[in-house]
Coordinates of C-alpha atoms and ligand atoms in Angstrom, one line a residue:
X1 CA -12.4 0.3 -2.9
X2 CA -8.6 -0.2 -1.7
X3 CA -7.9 3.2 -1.0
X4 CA -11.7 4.1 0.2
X5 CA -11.2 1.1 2.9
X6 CA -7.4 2.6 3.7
X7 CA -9.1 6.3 4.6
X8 CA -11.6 4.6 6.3
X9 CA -10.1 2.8 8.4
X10 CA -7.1 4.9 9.3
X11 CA -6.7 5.6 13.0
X12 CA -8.4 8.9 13.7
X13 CA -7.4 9.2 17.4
X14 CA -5.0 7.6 19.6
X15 CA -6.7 5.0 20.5
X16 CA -7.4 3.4 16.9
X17 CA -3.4 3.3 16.6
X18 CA -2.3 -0.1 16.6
X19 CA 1.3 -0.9 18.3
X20 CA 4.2 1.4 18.8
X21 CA 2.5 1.3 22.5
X22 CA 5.9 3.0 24.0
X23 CA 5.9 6.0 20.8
X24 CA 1.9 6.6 21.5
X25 CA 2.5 6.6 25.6
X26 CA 5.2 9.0 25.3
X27 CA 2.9 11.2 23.1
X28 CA 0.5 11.2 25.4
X29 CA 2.4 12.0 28.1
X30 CA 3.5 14.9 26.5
X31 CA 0.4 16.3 25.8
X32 CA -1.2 15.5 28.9
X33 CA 1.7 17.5 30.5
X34 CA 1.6 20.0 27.7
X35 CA 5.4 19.9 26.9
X36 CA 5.4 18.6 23.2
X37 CA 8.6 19.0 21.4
X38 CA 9.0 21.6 18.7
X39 CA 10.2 18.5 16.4
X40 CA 10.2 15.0 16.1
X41 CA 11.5 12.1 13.7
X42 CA 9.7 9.3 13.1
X43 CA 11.7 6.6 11.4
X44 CA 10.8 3.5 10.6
X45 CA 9.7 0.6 7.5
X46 CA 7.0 1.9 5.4
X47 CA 3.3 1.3 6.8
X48 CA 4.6 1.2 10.6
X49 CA 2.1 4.1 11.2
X50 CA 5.0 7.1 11.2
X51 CA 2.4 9.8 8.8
X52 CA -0.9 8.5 10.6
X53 CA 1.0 9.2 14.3
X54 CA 1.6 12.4 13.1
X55 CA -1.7 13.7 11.7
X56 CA -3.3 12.2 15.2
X57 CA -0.8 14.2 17.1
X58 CA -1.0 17.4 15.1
X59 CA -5.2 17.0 15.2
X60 CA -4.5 16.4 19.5
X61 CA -2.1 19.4 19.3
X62 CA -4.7 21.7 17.3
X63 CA -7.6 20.6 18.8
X64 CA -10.1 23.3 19.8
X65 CA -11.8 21.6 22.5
X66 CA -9.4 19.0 23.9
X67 CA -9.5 19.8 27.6
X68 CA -6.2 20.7 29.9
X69 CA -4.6 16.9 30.7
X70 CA -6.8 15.0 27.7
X71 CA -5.0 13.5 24.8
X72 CA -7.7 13.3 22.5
X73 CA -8.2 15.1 19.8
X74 CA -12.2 15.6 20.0
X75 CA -12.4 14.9 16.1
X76 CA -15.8 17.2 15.8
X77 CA -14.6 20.9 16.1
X78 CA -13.2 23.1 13.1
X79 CA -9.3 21.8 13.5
X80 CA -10.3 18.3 13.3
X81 CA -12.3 17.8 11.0
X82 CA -10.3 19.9 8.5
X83 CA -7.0 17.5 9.2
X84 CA -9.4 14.5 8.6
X85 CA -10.2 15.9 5.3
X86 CA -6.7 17.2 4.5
X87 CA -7.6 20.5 4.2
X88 CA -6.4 22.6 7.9
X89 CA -4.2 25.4 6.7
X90 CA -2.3 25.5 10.1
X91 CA -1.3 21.7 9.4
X92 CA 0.9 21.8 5.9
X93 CA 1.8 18.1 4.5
X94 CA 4.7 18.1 2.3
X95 CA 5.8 15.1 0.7
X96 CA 9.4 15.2 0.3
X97 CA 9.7 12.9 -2.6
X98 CA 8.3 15.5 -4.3
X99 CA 9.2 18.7 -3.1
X100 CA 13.2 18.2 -3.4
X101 CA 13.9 21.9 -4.2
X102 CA 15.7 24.3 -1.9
X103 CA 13.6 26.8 -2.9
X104 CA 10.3 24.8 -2.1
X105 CA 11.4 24.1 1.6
X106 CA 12.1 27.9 1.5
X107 CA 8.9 28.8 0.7
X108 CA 6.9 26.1 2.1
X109 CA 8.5 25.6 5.6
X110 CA 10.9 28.8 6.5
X111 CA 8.5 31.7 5.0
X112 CA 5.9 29.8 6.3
X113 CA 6.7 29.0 10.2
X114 CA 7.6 32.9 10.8
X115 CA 3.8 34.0 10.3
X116 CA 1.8 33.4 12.9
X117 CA -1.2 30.3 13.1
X118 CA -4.3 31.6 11.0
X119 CA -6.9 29.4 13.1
X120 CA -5.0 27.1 15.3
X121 CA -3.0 26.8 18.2
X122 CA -0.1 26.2 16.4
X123 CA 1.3 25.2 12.7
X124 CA 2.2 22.1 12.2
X125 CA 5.0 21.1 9.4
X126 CA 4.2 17.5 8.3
X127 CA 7.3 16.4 6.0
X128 CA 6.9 12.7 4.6
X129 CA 10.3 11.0 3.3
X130 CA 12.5 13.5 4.8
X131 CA 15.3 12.3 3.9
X132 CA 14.5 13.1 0.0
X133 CA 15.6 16.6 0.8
X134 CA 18.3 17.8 -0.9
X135 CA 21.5 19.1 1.1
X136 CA 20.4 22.6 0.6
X137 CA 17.2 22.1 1.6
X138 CA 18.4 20.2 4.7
X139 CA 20.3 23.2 5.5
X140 CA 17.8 25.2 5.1
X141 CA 15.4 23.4 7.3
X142 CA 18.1 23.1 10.0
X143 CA 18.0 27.2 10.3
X144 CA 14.0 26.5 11.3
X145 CA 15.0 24.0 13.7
X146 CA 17.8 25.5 15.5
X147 CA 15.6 28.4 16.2
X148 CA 12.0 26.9 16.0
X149 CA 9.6 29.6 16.7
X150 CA 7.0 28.8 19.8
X151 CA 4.0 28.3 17.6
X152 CA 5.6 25.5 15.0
X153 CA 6.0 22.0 15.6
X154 CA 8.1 20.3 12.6
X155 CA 7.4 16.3 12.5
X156 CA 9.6 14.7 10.0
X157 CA 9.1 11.3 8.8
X158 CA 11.5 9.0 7.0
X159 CA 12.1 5.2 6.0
X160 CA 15.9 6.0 6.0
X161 CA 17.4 7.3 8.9
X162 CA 21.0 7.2 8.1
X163 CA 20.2 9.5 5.2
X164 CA 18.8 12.7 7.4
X165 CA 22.3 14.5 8.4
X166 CA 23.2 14.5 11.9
X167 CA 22.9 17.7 12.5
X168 CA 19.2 17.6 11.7
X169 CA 18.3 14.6 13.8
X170 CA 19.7 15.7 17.0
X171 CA 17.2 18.5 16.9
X172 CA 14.1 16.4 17.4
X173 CA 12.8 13.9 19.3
X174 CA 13.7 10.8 18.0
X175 CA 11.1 7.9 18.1
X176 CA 11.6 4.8 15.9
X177 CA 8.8 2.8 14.3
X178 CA 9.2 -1.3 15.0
X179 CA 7.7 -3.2 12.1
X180 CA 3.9 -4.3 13.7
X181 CA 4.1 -7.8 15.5
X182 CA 2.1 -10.2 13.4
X183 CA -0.9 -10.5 16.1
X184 CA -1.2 -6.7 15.5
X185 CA -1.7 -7.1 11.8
X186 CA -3.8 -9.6 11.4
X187 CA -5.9 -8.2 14.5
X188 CA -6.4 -5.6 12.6
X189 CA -7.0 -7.4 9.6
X190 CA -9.9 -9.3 11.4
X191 CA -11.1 -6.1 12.8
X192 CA -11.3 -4.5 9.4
X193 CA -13.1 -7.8 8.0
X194 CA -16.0 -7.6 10.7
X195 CA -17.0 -4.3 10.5
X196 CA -17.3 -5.0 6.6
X197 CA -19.4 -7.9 7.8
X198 CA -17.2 -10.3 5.6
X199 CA -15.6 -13.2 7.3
X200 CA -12.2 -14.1 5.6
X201 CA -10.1 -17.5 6.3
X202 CA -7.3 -18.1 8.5
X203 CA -4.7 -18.8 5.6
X204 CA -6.1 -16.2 3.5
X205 CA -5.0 -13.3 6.3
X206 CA -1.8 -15.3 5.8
X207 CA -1.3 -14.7 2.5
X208 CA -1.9 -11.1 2.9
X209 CA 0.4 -10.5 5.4
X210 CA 3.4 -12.7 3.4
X211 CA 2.7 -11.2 0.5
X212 CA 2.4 -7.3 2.2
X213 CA 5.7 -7.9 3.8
X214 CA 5.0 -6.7 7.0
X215 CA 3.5 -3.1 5.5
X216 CA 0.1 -2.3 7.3
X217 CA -1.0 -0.2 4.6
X218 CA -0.4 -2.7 1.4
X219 CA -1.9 -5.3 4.0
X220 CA -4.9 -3.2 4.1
X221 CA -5.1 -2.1 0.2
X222 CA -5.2 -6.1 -0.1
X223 CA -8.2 -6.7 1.8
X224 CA -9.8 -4.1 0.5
X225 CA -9.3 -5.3 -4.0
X226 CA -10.3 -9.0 -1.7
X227 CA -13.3 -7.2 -0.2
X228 CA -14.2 -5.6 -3.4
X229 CA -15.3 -9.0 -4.6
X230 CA -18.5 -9.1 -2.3
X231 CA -18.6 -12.7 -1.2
X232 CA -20.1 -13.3 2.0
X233 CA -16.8 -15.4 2.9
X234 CA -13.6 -15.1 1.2
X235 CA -12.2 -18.6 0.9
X236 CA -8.8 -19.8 -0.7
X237 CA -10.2 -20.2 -4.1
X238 CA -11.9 -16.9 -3.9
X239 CA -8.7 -15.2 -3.0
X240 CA -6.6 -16.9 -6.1
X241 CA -8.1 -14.7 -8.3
X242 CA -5.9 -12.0 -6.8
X243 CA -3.2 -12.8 -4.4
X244 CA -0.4 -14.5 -6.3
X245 CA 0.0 -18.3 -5.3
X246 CA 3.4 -18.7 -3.3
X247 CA 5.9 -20.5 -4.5
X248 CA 7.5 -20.6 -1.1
X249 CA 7.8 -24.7 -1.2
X250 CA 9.2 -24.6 -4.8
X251 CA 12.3 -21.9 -4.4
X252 CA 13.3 -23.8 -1.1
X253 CA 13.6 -27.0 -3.6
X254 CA 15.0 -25.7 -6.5
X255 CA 17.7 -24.2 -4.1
X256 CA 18.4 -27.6 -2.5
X257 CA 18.3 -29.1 -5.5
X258 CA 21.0 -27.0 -7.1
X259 CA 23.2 -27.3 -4.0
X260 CA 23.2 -30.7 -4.9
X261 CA 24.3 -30.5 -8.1
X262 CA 21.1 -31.9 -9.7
X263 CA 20.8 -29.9 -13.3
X264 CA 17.9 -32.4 -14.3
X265 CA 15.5 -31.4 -11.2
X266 CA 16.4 -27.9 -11.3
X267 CA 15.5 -27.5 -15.1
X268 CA 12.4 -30.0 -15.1
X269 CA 11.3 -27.2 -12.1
X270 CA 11.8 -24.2 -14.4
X271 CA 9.6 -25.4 -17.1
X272 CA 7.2 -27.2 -14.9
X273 CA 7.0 -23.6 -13.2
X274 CA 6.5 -21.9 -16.7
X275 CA 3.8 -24.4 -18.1
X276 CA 1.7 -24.0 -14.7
X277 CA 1.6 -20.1 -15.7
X278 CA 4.2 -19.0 -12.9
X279 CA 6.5 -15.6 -14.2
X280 CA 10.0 -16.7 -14.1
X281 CA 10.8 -13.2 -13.2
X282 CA 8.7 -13.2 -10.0
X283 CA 10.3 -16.7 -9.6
X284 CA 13.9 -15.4 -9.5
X285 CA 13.2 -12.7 -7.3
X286 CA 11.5 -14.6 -4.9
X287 CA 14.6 -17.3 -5.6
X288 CA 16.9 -13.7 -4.6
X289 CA 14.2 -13.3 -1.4
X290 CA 14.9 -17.0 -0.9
X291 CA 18.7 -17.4 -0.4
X292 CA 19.3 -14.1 1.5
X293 CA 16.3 -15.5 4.1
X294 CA 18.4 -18.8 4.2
X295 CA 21.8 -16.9 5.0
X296 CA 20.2 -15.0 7.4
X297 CA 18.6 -17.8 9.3
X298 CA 21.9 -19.8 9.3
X299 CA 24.1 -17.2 10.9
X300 CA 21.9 -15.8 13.4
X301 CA 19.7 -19.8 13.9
X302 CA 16.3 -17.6 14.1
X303 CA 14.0 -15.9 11.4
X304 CA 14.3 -12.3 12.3
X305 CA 11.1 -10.5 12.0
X306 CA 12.7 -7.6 10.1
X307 CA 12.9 -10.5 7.0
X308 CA 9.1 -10.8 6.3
X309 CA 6.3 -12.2 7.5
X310 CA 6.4 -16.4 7.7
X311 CA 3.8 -19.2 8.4
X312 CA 4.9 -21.7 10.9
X313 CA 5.2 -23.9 8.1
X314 CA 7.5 -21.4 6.2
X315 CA 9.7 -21.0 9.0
X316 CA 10.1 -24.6 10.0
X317 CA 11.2 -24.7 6.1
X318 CA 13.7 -22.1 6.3
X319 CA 15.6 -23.1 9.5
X320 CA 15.0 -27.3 8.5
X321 CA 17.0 -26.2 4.7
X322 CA 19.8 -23.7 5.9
X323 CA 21.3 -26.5 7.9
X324 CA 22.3 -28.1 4.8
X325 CA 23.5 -25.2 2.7
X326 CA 26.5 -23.2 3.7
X327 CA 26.3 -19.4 3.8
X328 CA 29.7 -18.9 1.1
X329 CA 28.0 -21.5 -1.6
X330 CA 24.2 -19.3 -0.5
X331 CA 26.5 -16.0 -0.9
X332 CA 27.4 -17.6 -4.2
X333 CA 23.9 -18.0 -5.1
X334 CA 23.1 -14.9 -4.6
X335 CA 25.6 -12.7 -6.9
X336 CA 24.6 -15.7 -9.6
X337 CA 21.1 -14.1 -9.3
X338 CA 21.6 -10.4 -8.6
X339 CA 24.4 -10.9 -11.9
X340 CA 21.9 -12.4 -13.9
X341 CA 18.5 -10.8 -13.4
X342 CA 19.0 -7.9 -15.8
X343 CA 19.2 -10.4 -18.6
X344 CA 15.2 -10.5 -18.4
X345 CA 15.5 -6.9 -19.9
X346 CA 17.8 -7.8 -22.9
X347 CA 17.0 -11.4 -23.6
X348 CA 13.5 -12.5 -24.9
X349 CA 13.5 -15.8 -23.7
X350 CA 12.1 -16.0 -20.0
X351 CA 13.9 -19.5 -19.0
X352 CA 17.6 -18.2 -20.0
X353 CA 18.4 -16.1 -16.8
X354 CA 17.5 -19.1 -14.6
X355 CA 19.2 -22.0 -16.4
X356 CA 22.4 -19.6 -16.6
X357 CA 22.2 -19.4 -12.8
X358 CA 22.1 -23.4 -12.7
X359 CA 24.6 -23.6 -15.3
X360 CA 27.4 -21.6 -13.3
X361 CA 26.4 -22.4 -10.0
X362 CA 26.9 -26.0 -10.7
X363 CA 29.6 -25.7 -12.5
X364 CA 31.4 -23.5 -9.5
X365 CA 30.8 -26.2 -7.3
X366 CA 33.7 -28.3 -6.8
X367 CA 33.4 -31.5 -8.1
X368 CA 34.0 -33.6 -5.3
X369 CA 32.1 -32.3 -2.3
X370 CA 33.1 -34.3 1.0
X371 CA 30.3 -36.4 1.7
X372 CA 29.8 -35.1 5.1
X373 CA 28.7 -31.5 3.9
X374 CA 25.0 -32.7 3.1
X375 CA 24.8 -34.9 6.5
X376 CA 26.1 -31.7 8.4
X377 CA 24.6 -31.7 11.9
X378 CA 23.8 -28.1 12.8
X379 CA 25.9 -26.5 14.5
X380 CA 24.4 -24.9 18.0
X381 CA 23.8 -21.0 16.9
X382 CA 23.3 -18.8 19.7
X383 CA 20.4 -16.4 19.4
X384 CA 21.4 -13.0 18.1
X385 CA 21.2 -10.1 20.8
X386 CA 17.5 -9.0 21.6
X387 CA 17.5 -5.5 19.9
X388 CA 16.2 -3.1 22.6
X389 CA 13.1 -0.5 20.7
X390 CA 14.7 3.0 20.8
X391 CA 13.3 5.1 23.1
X392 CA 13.7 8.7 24.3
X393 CA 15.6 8.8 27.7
X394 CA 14.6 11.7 29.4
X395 CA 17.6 13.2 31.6
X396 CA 17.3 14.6 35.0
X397 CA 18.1 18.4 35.2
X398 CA 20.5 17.3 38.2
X399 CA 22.4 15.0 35.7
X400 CA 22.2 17.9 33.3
X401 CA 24.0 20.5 35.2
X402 CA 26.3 18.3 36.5
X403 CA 27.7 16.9 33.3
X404 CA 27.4 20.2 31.7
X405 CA 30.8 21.9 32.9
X406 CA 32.9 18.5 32.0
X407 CA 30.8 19.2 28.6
X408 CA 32.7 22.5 27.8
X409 CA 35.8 22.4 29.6
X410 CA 37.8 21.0 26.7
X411 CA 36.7 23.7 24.6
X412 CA 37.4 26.7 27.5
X413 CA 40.9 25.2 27.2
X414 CA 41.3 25.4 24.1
X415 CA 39.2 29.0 23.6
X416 CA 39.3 31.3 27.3
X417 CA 36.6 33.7 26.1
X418 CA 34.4 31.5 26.0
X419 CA 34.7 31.0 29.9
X420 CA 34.2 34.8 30.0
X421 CA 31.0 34.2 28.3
X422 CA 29.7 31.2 29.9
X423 CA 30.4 33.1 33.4
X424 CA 27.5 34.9 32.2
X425 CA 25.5 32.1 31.2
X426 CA 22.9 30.6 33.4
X427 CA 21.1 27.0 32.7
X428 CA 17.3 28.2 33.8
X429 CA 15.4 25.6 32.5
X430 CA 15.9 21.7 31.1
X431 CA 12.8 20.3 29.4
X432 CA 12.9 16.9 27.1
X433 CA 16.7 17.1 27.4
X434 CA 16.8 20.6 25.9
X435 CA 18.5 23.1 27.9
X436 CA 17.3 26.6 27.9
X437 CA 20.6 28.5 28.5
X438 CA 20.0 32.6 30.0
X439 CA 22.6 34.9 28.8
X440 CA 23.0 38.3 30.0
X441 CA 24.3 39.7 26.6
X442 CA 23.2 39.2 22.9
X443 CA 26.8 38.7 21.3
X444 CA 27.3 36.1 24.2
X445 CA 24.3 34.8 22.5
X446 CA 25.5 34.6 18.8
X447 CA 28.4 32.9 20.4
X448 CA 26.6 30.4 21.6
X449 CA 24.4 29.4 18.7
X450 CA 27.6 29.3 16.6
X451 CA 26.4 26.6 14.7
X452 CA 29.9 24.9 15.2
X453 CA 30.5 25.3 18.4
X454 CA 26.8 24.1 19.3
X455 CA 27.2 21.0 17.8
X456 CA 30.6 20.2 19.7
X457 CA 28.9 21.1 22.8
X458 CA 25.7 19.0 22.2
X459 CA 27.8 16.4 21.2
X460 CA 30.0 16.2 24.3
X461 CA 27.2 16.9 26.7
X462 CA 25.3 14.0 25.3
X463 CA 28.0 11.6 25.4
X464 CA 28.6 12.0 28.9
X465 CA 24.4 11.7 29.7
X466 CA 24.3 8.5 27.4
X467 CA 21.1 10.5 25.7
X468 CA 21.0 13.1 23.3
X469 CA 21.2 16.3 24.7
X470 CA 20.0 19.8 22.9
X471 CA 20.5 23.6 24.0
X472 CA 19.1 26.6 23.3
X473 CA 20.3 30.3 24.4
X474 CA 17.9 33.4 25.3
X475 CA 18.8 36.8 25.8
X476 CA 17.5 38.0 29.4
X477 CA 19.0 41.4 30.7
X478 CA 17.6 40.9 34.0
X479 CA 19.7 37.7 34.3
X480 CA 21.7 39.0 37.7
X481 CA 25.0 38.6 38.2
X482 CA 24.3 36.8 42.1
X483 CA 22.4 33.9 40.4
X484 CA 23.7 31.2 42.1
X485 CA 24.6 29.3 38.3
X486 CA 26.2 32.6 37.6
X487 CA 28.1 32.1 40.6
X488 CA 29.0 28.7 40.2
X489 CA 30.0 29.1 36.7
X490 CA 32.4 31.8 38.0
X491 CA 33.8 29.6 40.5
X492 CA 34.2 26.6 38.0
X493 CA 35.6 29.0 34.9
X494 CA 37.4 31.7 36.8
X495 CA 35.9 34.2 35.2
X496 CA 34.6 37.8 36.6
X497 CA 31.3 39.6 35.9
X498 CA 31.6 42.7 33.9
X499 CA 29.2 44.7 35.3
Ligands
ZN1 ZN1 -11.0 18.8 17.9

């Protein structure tokens, strides 16, 4: 039932995705305008919608009878249908995670891309948790990207974005997946409920959406195992049966009570805990959960959305209890827990972990704590810096050209042929911060795409445009030698024309 309500419900169009509004605008744009990028990286926390973006896109791009400025994929002809089902052959779906091999990419992606679409407009390389690849594979998939041929799109996906190389990332368009606002989810939650004709309560979408962590998709495989029970109305009590009861109030206690040094509450809570049938092991994680929330919330004075999903209740909780507790003794804490929750797998009795962590923590505390620590008035935190969504600047071709001699200069210093070369180098096109570079000769060519060298230039040029900045080189006889970039490149590099 979970996963039949997850297919069911996933977004088949545009206009079924829920948030990442700037990401699905910018999409649009670009198909509207037909100018979509021969790669993109989506990044972001699991369930933010980064795989179901790109099937939407790929079915848009594929689709046999979107019209000229539509973004819609029509979701009836050939191409559609047979993404829906997972079975197009011109959109291929590789799952990283399990297709490590450098051999696999080989086959899959490179082999792949250089034969033309069978049915399709174009063909379409979906690869889910990029950043699995291996360092060979990466390479290997850079050669695709460096080149891309004019009827692949690659769209890479990742959850870690500091693992995909550099080199990788600056050849696509960047877009980055924000963890759904709350309204979102449970909007969508709601939305799922209705057309099931179920109505669920309030506190039970809470629960879901505290205990999915802010993942859309294990929100959504919830609702459905809930749904699956066929009441008319899914109350608290019907919900028990399968969503674990928080023990949100009781780690916030036992914490405080072991900053205060109180070993008789903190092991009368333990066993209380185990005779009411709670796992001590889910306990102590949700202890570890617990303390790292609290140091969080004490530095920055806020509870940042990237730390979960929190009832107004919960949150009042968390920012009312870090006032008291100081973020070296909740630093403390934590080691004391990481140290000790292995134990579970060697030791057979479940309470031994936890008292150990009350034992030591205790007895680390000094033994005299000035009074005033636990009367502490807060001290006035001011709000951490609002963290801007990343978004893809699009430079001006003006900007471009200007910047774009400061961009090599260093390197004509240091190399003078290169001047010689860029002489015959004309920028005749900039679209989505790529520049397509003209070159009259195809060694000047190989010079350019130097891997090395390319990477140096890119890197300059985007610096100085304060976006990132890609280019690409074409051969073009015809390119004369009284084009007036030609001309100014001569004038800026001192270089002559070899006719
Ligand atoms: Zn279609």
């Amino acid at each position: 039932m979970s996963h039949t309500l997850y297919r069911k419900y996933r977004p088949q169009q545009f206009a079924d995705i829920h948030g990442q509004v700037g990401i699905i605008t910018t999409l649009k744009n670009q198909l509207v305008s037909g100018r979509t990028a021969h790669a993109y990286l989506f990044a972001g926390t699991r369930g933010t919608g980064k795989t179901t973006t790109a099937r939407v896109l790929a079915k848009a791009v594929n689709c046999h009878t979107r019209a000229a400025g539509m973004f819609e994929p029509c979701g009836q002809c050939p191409s559609c249908t047979d993404i829906t089902a997972g079975r197009s052959i011109d959109v291929i779906e590789l799952d990283a995670a399990t297709h490590t091999g450098v051999d696999t990419v080989r086959e899959e992606i490179i082999e792949n891309s250089r034969v033309l679409p069978t049915r399709d407009r174009c063909k379409i390389f979906i690869i889910d948790e990029v950043h699995m690849l291996s360092t060979s594979s990466f390479n290997a998939l850079l050669k695709s990207l460096e080149e891309p041929p004019a009827h692949v799109i690659y769209i890479l996906a990742t959850t870690e974005l500091h693992k995909i190389p550099a080199t990788v990332a600056s050849r696509c368009q960047r877009f980055i997946f924000q963890p759904l606002a709350l309204s979102v989810m449970q909007e969508k939650l709601r939305a799922i409920a209705a057309a099931e004709n179920v109505t669920v309560a309030d506190s039970v979408v809470q629960k879901i959406l505290a205990v999915s962590g802010g993942a859309m998709r294990d929100a959504e495989s919830l609702l459905g195992q809930l749904l699956a029970l066929h009441a008319d109305t899914i109350t608290d009590e019907v919900a028990a049966a399968l969503l674990p009861p928080s023990s949100f109030s009781e780690t916030i206690e036992f914490i405080n009570r072991l900053h205060a040094s109180d070993a008789v509450a903190c092991f009368t809570l333990v066993a209380e805990l185990f005779e009411s049938g709670t796992d001590l092991v889910a306990f102590h994680d949700a202890l570890l959960r617990r303390a790292h929330e609290l140091m969080v919330c004490g530095a920055t004075g806020v509870v940042p959305r990237y730390l979960g999903i929190f009832s107004d209740d919960e949150t009042q909780q968390l920012l009312g209890a870090t006032r008291a507790l100081p973020a070296a003794w909740l630093g403390r804490l934590i080691a004391q827990l990481v140290e000790k929750r292995s134990l579970y797998k060697t030791i057979a009795s479940p309470f031994l972990p936890l008292h150990l962590v009350i034992a030591t923590t205790i007895e680390a505390a000094p033994a005299q704590r000035p009074p005033e620590t636990k009367q502490q008035t807060p001290t006035p935190v001011a709000p951490p810096p609002r963290v801007e969504p990343n978004s893809v600047t699009t430079i001006s071709r003006e900007i471009i050209e200007r910047f774009w001699p400061q961009a090599v200069q260093a390197i004509v210093t240091e190399q003078p042929s290169l001047g010689i070369v860029l002489a015959a180098t004309a920028i005749t096109d900039v679209r989505d911060n790529q520049i397509v570079l003209s070159v009259r000769f195809p060694m000047h060519r190989e010079r350019l795409i130097d891997l090395k060298l390319k990477t140096r230039i890119e890197a300059r040029l985007s610096e100085l445009c304060g976006a990132t900045v890609t280019y690409v080189a074409e051969y073009d006889p015809d390119l004369m030698s009284h084009d007036p970039n030609v001309a100014a490149a001569l004038d800026t590099f001192g270089g002559r024309v070899v006719a």
